[in-house]
PDB file of C-alpha atoms in Angstrom:
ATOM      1  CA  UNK J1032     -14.118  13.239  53.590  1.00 47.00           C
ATOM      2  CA  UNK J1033     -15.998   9.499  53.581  1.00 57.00           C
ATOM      3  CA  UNK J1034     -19.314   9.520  55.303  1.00 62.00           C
ATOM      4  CA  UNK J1035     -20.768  11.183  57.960  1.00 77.00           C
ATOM      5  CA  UNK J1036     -19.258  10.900  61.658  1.00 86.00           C
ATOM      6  CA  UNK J1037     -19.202  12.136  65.466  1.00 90.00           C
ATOM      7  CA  UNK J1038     -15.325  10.733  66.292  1.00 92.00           C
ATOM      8  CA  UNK J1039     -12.850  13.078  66.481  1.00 92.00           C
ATOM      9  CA  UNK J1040     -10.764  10.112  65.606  1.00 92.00           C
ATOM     10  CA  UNK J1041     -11.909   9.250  62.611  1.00 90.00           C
ATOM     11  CA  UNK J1042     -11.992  13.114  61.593  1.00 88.00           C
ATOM     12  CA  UNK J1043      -8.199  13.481  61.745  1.00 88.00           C
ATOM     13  CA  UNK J1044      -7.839  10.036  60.073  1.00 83.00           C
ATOM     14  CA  UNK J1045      -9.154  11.909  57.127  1.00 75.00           C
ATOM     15  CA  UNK J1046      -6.430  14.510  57.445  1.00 76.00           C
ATOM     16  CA  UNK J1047      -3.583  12.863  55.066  1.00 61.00           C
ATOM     17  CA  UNK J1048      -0.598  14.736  56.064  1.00 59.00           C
ATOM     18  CA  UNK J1049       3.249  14.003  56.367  1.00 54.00           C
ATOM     19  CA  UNK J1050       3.620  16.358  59.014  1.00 61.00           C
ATOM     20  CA  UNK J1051       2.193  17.127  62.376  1.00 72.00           C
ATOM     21  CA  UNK J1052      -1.012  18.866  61.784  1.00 78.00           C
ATOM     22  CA  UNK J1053      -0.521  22.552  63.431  1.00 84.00           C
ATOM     23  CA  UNK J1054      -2.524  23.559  66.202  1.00 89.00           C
ATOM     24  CA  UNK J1055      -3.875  19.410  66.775  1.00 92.00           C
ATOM     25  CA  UNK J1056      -1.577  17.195  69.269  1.00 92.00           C
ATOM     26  CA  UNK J1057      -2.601  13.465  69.084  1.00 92.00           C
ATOM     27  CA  UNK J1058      -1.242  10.702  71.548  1.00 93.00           C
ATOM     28  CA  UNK J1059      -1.987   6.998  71.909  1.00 93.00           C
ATOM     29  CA  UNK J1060      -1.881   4.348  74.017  1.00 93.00           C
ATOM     30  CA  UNK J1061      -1.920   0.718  73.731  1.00 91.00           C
ATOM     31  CA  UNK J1062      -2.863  -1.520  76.674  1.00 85.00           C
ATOM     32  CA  UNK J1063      -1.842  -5.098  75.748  1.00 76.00           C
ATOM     33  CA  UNK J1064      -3.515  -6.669  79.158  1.00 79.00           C
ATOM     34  CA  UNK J1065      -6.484  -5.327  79.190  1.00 79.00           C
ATOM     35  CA  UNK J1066      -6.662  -4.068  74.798  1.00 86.00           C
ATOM     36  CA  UNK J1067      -7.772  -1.351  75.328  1.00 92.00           C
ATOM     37  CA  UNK J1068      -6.539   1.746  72.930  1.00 94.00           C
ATOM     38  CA  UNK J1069      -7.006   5.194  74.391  1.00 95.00           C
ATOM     39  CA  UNK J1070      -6.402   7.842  71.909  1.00 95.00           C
ATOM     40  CA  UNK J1071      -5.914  11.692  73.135  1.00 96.00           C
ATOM     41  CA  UNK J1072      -6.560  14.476  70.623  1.00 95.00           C
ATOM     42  CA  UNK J1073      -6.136  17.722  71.744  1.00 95.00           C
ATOM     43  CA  UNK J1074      -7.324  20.394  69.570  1.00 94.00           C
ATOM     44  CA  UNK J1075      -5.111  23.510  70.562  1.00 94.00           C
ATOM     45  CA  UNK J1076      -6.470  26.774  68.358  1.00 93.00           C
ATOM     46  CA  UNK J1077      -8.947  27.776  65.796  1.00 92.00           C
ATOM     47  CA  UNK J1078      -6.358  26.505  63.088  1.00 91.00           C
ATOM     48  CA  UNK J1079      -6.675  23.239  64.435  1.00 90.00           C
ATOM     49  CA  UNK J1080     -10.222  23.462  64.596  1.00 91.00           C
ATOM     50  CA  UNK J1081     -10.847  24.390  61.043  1.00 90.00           C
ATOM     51  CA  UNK J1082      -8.503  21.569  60.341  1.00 87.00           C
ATOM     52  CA  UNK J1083      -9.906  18.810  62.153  1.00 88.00           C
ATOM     53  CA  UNK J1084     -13.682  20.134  61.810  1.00 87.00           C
ATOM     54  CA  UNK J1085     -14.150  20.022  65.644  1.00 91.00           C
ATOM     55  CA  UNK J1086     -14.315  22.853  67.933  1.00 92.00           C
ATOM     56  CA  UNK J1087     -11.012  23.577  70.328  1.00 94.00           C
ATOM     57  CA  UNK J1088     -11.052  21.010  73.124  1.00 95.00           C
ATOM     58  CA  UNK J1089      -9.697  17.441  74.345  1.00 96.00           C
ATOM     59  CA  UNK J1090     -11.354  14.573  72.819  1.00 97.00           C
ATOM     60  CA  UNK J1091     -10.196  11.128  74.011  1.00 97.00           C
ATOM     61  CA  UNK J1092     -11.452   8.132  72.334  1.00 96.00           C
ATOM     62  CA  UNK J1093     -11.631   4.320  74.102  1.00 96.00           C
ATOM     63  CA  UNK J1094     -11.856   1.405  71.553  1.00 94.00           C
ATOM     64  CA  UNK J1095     -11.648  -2.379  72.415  1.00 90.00           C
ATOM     65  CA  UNK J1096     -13.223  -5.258  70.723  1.00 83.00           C
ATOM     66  CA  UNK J1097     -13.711  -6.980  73.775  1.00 80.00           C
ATOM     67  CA  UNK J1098     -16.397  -4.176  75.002  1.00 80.00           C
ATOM     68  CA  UNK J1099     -19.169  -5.972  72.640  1.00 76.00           C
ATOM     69  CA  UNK J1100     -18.647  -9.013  74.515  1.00 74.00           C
ATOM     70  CA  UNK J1101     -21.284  -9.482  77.326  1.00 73.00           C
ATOM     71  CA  UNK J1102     -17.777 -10.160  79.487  1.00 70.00           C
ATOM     72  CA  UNK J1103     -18.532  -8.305  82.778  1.00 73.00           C
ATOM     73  CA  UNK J1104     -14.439  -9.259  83.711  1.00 76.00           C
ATOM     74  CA  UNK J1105     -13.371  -7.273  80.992  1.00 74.00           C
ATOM     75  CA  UNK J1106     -15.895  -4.308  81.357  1.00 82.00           C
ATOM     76  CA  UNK J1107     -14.717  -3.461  84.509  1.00 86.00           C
ATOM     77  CA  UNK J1108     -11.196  -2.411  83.357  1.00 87.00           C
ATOM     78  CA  UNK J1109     -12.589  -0.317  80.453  1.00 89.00           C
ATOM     79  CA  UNK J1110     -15.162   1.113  83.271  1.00 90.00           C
ATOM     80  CA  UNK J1111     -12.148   2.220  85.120  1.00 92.00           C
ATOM     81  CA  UNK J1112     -10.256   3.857  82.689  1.00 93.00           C
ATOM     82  CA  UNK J1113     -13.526   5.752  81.541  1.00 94.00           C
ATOM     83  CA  UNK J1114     -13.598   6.366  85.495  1.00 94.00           C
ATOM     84  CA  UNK J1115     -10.456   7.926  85.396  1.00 95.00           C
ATOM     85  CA  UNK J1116     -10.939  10.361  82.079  1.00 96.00           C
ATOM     86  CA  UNK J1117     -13.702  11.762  83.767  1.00 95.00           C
ATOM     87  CA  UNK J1118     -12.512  12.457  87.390  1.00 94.00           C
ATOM     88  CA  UNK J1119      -9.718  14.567  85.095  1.00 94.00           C
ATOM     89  CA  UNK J1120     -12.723  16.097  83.441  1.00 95.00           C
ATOM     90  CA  UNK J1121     -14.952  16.339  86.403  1.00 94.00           C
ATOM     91  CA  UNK J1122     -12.200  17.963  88.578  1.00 93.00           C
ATOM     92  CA  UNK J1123     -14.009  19.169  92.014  1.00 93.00           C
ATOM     93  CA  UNK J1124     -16.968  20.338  91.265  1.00 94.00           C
ATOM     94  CA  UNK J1125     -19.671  18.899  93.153  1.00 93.00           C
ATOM     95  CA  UNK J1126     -23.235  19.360  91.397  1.00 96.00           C
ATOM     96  CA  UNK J1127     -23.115  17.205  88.514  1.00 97.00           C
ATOM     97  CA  UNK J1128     -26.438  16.868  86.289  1.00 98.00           C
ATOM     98  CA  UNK J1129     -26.188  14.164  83.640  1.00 98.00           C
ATOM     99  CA  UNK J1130     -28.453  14.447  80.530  1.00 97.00           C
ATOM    100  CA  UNK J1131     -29.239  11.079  78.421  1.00 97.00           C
ATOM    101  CA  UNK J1132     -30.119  12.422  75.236  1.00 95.00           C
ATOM    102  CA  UNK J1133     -32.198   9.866  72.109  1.00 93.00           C
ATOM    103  CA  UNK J1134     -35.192   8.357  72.009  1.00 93.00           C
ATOM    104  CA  UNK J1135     -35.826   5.647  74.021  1.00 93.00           C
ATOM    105  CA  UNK J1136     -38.008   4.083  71.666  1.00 91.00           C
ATOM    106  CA  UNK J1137     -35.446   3.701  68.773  1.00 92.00           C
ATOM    107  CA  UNK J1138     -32.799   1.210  70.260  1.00 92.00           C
ATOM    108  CA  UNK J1139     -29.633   2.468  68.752  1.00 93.00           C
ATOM    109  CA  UNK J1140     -30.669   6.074  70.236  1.00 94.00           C
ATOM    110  CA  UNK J1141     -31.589   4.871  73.087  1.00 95.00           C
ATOM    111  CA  UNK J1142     -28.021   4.688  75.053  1.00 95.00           C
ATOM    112  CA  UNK J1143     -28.457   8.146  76.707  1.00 96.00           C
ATOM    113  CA  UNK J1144     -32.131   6.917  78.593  1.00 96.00           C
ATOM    114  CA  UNK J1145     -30.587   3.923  79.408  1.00 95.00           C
ATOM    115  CA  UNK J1146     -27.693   5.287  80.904  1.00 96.00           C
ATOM    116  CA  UNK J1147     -29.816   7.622  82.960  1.00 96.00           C
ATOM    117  CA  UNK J1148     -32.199   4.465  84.242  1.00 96.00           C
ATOM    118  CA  UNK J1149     -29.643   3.384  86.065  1.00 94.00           C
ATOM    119  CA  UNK J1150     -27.187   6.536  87.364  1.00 94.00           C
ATOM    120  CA  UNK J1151     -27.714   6.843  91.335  1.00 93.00           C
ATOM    121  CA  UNK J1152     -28.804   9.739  91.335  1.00 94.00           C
ATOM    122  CA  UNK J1153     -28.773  11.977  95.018  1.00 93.00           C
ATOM    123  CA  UNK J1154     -29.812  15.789  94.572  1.00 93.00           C
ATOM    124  CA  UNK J1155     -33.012  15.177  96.085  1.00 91.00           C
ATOM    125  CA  UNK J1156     -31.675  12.591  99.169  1.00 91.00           C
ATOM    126  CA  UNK J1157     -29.292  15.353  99.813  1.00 90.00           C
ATOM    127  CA  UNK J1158     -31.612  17.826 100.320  1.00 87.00           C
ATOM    128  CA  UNK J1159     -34.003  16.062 102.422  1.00 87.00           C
ATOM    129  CA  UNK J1160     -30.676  15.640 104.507  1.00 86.00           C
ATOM    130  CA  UNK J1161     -31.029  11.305 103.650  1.00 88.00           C
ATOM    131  CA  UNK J1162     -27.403  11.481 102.439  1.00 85.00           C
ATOM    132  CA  UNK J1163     -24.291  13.166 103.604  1.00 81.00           C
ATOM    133  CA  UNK J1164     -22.101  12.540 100.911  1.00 79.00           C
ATOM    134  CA  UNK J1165     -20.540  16.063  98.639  1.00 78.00           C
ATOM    135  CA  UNK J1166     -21.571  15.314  95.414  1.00 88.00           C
ATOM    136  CA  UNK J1167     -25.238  16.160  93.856  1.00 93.00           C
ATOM    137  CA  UNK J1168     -26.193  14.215  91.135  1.00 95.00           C
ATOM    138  CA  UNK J1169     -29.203  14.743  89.172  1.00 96.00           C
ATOM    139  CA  UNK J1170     -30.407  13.163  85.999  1.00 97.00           C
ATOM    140  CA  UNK J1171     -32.735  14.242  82.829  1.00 97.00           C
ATOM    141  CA  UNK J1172     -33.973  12.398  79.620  1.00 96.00           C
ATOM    142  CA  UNK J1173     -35.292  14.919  77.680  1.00 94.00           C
ATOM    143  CA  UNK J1174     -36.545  12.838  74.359  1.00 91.00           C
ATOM    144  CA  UNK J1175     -36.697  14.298  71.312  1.00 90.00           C
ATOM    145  CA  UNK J1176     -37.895  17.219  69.341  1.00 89.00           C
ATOM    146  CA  UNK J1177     -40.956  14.672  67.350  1.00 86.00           C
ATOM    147  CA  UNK J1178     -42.057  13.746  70.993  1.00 89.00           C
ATOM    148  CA  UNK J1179     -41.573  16.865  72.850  1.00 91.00           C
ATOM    149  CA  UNK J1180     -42.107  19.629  70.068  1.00 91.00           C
ATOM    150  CA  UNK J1181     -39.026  21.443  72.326  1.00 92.00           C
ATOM    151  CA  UNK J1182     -35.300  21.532  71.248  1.00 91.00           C
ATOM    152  CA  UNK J1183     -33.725  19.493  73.419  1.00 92.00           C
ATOM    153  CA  UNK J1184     -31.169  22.379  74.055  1.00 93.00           C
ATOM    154  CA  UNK J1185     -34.111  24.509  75.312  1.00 93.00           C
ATOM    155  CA  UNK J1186     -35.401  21.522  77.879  1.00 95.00           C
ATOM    156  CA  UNK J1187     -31.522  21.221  78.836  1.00 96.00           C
ATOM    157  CA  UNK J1188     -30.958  25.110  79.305  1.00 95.00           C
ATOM    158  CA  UNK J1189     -34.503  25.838  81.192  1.00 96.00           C
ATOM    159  CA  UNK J1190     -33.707  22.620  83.693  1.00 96.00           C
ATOM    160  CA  UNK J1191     -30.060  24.076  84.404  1.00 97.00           C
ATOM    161  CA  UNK J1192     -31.308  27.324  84.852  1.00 96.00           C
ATOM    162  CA  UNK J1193     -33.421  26.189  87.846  1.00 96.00           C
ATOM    163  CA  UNK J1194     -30.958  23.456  89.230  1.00 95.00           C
ATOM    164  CA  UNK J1195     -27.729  25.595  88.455  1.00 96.00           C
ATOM    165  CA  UNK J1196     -25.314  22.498  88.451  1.00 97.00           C
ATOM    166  CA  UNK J1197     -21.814  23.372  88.058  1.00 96.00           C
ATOM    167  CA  UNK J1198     -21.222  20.721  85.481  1.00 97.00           C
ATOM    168  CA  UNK J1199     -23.123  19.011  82.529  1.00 98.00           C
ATOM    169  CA  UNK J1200     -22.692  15.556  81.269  1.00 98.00           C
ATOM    170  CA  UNK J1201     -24.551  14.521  77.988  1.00 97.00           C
ATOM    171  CA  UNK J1202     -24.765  11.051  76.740  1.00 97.00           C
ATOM    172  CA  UNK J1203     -25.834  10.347  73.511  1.00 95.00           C
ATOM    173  CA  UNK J1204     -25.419   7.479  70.547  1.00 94.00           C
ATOM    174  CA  UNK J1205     -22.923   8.746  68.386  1.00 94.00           C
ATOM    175  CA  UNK J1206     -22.494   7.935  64.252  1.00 92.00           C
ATOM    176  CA  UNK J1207     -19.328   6.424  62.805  1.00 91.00           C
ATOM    177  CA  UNK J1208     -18.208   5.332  59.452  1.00 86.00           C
ATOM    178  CA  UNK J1209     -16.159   2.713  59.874  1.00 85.00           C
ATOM    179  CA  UNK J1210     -17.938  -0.430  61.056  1.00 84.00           C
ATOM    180  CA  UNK J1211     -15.473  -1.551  63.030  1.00 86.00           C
ATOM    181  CA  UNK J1212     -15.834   1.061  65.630  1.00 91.00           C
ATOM    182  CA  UNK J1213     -19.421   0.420  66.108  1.00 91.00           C
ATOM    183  CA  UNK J1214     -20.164  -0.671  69.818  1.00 91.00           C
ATOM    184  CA  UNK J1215     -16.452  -0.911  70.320  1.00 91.00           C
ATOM    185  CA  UNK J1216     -15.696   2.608  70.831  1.00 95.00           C
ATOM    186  CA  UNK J1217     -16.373   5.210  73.302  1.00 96.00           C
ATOM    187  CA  UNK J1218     -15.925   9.316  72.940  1.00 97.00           C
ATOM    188  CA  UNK J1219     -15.148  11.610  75.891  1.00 97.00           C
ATOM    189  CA  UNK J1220     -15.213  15.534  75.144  1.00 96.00           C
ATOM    190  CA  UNK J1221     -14.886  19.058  76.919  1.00 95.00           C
ATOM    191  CA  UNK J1222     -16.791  20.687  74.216  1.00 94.00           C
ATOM    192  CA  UNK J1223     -20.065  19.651  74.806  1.00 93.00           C
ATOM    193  CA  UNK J1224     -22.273  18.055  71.590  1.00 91.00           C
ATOM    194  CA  UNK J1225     -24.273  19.053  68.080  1.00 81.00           C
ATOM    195  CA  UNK J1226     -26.974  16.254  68.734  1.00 73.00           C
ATOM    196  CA  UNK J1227     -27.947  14.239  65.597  1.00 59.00           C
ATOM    197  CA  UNK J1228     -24.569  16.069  63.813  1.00 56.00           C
ATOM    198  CA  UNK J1229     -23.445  12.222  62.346  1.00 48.00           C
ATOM    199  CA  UNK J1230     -26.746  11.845  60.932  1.00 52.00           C
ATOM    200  CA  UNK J1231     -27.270  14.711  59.190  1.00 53.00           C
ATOM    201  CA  UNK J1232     -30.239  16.057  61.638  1.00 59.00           C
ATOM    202  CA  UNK J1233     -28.402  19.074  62.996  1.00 59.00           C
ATOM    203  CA  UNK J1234     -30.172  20.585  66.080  1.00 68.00           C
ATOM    204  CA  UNK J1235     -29.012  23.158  68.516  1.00 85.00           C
ATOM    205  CA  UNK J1236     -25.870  22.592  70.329  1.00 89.00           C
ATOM    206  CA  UNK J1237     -25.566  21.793  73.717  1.00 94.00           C
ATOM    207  CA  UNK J1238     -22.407  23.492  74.851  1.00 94.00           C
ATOM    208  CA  UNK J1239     -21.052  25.748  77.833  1.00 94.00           C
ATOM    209  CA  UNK J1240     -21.670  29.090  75.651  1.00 93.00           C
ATOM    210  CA  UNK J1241     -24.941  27.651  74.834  1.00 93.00           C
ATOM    211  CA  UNK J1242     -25.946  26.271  77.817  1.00 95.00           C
ATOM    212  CA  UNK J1243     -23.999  28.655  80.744  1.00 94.00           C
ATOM    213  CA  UNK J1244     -22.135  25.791  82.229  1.00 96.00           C
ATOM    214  CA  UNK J1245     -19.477  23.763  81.261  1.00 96.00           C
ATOM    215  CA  UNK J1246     -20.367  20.097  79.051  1.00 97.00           C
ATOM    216  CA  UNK J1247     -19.053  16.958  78.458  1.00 97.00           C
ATOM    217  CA  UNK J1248     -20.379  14.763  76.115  1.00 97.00           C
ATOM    218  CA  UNK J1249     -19.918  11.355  76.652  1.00 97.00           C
ATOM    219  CA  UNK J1250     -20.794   9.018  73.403  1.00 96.00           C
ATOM    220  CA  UNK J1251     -20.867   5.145  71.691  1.00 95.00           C
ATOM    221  CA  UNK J1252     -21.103   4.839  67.849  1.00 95.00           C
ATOM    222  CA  UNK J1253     -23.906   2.557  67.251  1.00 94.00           C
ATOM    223  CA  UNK J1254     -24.599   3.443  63.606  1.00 93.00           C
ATOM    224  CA  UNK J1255     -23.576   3.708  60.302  1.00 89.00           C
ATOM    225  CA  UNK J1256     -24.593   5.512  56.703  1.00 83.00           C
ATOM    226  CA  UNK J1257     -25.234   3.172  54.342  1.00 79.00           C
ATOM    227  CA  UNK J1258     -22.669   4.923  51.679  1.00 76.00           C
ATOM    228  CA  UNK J1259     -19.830   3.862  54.342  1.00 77.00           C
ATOM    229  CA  UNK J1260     -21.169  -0.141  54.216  1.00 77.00           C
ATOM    230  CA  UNK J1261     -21.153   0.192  50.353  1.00 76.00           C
ATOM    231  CA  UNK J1262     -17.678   2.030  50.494  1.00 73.00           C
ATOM    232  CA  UNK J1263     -16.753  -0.746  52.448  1.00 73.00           C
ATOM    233  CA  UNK J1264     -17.553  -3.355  50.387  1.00 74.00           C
ATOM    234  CA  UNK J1265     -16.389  -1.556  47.044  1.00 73.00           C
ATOM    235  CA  UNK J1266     -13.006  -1.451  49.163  1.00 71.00           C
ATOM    236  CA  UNK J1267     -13.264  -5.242  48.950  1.00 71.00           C
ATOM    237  CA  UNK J1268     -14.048  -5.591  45.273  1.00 71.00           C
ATOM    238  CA  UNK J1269     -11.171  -3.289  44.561  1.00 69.00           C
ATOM    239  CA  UNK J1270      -8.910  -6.050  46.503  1.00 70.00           C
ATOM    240  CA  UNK J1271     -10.214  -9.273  44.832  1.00 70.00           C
ATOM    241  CA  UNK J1272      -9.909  -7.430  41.255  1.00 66.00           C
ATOM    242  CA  UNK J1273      -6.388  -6.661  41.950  1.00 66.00           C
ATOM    243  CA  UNK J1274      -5.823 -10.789  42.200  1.00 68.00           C
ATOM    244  CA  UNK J1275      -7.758 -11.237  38.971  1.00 63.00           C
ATOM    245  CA  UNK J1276      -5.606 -11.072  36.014  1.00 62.00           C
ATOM    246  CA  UNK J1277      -8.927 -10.555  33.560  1.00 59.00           C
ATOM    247  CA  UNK J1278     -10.174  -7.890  36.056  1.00 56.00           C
ATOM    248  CA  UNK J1279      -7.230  -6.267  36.902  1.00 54.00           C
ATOM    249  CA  UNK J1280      -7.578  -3.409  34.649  1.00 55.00           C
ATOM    250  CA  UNK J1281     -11.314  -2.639  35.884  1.00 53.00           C
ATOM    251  CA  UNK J1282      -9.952  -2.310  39.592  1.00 52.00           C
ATOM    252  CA  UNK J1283      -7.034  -0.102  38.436  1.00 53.00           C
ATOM    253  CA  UNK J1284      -9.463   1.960  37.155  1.00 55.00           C
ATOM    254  CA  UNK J1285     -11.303   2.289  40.345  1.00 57.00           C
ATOM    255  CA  UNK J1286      -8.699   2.734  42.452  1.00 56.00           C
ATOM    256  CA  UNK J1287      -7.392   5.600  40.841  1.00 63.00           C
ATOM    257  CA  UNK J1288     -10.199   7.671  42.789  1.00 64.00           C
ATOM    258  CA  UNK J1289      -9.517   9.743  45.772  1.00 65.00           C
ATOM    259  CA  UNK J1290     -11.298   8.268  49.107  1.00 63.00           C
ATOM    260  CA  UNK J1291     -13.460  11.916  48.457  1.00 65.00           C
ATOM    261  CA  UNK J1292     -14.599  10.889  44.566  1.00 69.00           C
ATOM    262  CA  UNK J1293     -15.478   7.557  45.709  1.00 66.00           C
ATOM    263  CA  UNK J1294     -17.819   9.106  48.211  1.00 66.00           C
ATOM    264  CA  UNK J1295     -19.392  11.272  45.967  1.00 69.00           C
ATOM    265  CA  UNK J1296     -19.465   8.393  43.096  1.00 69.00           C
ATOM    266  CA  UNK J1297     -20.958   5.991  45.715  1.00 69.00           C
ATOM    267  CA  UNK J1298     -23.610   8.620  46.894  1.00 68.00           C
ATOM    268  CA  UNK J1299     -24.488   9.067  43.181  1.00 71.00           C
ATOM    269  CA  UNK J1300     -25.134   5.529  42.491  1.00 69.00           C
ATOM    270  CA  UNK J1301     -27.292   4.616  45.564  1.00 67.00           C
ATOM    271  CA  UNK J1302     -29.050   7.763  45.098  1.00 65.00           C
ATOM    272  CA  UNK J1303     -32.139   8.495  45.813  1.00 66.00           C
ATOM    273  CA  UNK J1304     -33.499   5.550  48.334  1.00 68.00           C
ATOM    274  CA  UNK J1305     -30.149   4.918  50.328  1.00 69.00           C
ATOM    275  CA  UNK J1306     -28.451   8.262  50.975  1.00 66.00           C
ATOM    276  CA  UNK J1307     -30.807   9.030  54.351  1.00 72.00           C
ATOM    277  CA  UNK J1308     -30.655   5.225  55.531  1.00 80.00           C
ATOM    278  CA  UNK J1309     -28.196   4.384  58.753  1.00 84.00           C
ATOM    279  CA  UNK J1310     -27.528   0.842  59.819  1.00 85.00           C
ATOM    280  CA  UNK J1311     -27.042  -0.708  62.818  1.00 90.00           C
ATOM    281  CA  UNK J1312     -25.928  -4.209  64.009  1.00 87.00           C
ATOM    282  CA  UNK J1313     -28.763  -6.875  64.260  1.00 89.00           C
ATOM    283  CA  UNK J1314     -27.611  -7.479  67.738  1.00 87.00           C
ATOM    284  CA  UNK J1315     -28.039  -4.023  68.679  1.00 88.00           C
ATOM    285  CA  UNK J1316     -30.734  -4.373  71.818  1.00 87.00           C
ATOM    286  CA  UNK J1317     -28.484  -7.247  73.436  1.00 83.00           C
ATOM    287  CA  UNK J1318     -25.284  -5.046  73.196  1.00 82.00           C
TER     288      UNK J1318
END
């Protein structure tokens, strides 16, 4: 497996196999007017599951390289097919509380506060009897464990308990390892979230058996480990040596390692200093 992620996407990409992988269904779509690619994994049974590395659930991914553009024509397309995955998510249940996980003060973990400063959020018009409408939303941004000293699972649990929604919806910054995806992708689940998972700082999960309601988890990639960049650029090397005639042997010598041995080599090589380190794009706050 290359580097660390939270896609479901890029999880099965790993899975090299002739055959339909047993117990995963996969479907894809490809928009040409408005480019946007919605993939659909659907992870059927625990043999899936161990498979793929995610639990059993629907996982639909949204990628478009328009959505970094500050393009507010072509946002509202992607808004309504995002719209759309979650009304078939959602279904009819009516007490909604969204949870924007991160910390606000690191900008590429700060998507889940954002998102939360600007939901519309009614629980308390409706009961003052302000509003009319059927849905209750309420919203939460519970920081993190260094600024809290609480689990953010055990803020999330102790707030439902008292609110009883009938639905959770966590956002959160996600990790992926290929660059491409980053701030061009977005992650809808039914099987709620391991926050900090794609970084390597596993904390307690956030999920309906967890949690006593059911969660979706709602996610951008916005970084990446810094074995994938080198990985990435190795990949490059590997291509110009192969045009070299007095290099050509080096690069057939590289690329006679499995994606997994390159990992590991790479990991060795940048070892200590650069294993923990995650980068993000310089443009990060604008995007």
């Amino acid at each position: 497996m290359r580097g660390r992620t939270d896609l479901a996407v890029e999880m099965k990409e790993d899975i090299q196999a002739e055959e339909p992988v047993r117990g995963v269904h996969v479907l894809t779509k490809n928009n040409g007017d408005t480019d946007i690619k919605e993939v659909r994994i659907v992870v059927e049974n625990e043999e899936g599951a161990m498979c793929l590395g995610k639990p059993v659930g629907t996982y639909i991914t949204l990628e478009s390289e328009q959505l970094r553009r500050q393009d507010e024509e072509f946002h509202k397309p992607m808004m309504e097919v995002l719209a759309r995955h979650l009304r078939q998510f959602v279904g009819n249940k009516k007490k909604i509380m969204v949870a924007g996980l991160g910390n606000r003060g690191v900008t590429p973990d700060a998507l889940g506060p954002f998102v939360i400063d600007n939901l519309y959020v009614t629980r308390h018009l409706l009961k003052e009897g302000i509003l009319s409408q059927s849905v209750e939303m309420s919203a939460i941004a519970p920081g993190v464990m260094a600024q809290t000293g609480m689990e953010t699972a055990e803020i999330i649990k102790g707030v439902v308990r008292e609110t009883k929604p009938d639905l959770l919806i966590v956002i959160d910054a996600l990790a992926a390892r290929n660059s491409r995806r980053l701030n061009r992708t977005i992650q809808i689940a039914d099987t709620g979230i391991h926050p900090g998972s794609g970084v390597g700082n596993y904390r307690n999960a956030i999920t309906k058996e967890t949690i006593g309601v059911p969660v979706i988890a709602i996610g951008v990639p916005t970084v990446v480990d810094a074995v994938t960049i080198v990985s990435d650029t190795m990949e490059n090397l590997l291509s110009a040596l192969e045009t070299s005639e007095s290099l050509k042997g080096v690069g057939l010598v590289l690329g006679g390692y499995s994606e997994a041995e390159k990992y590991e080599l790479i990991k060795e090589l940048i070892a200590p200093n650069l294993n923990s380190m995650f980068m993000t794009p310089k443009d990060i706050d604008e995007t």
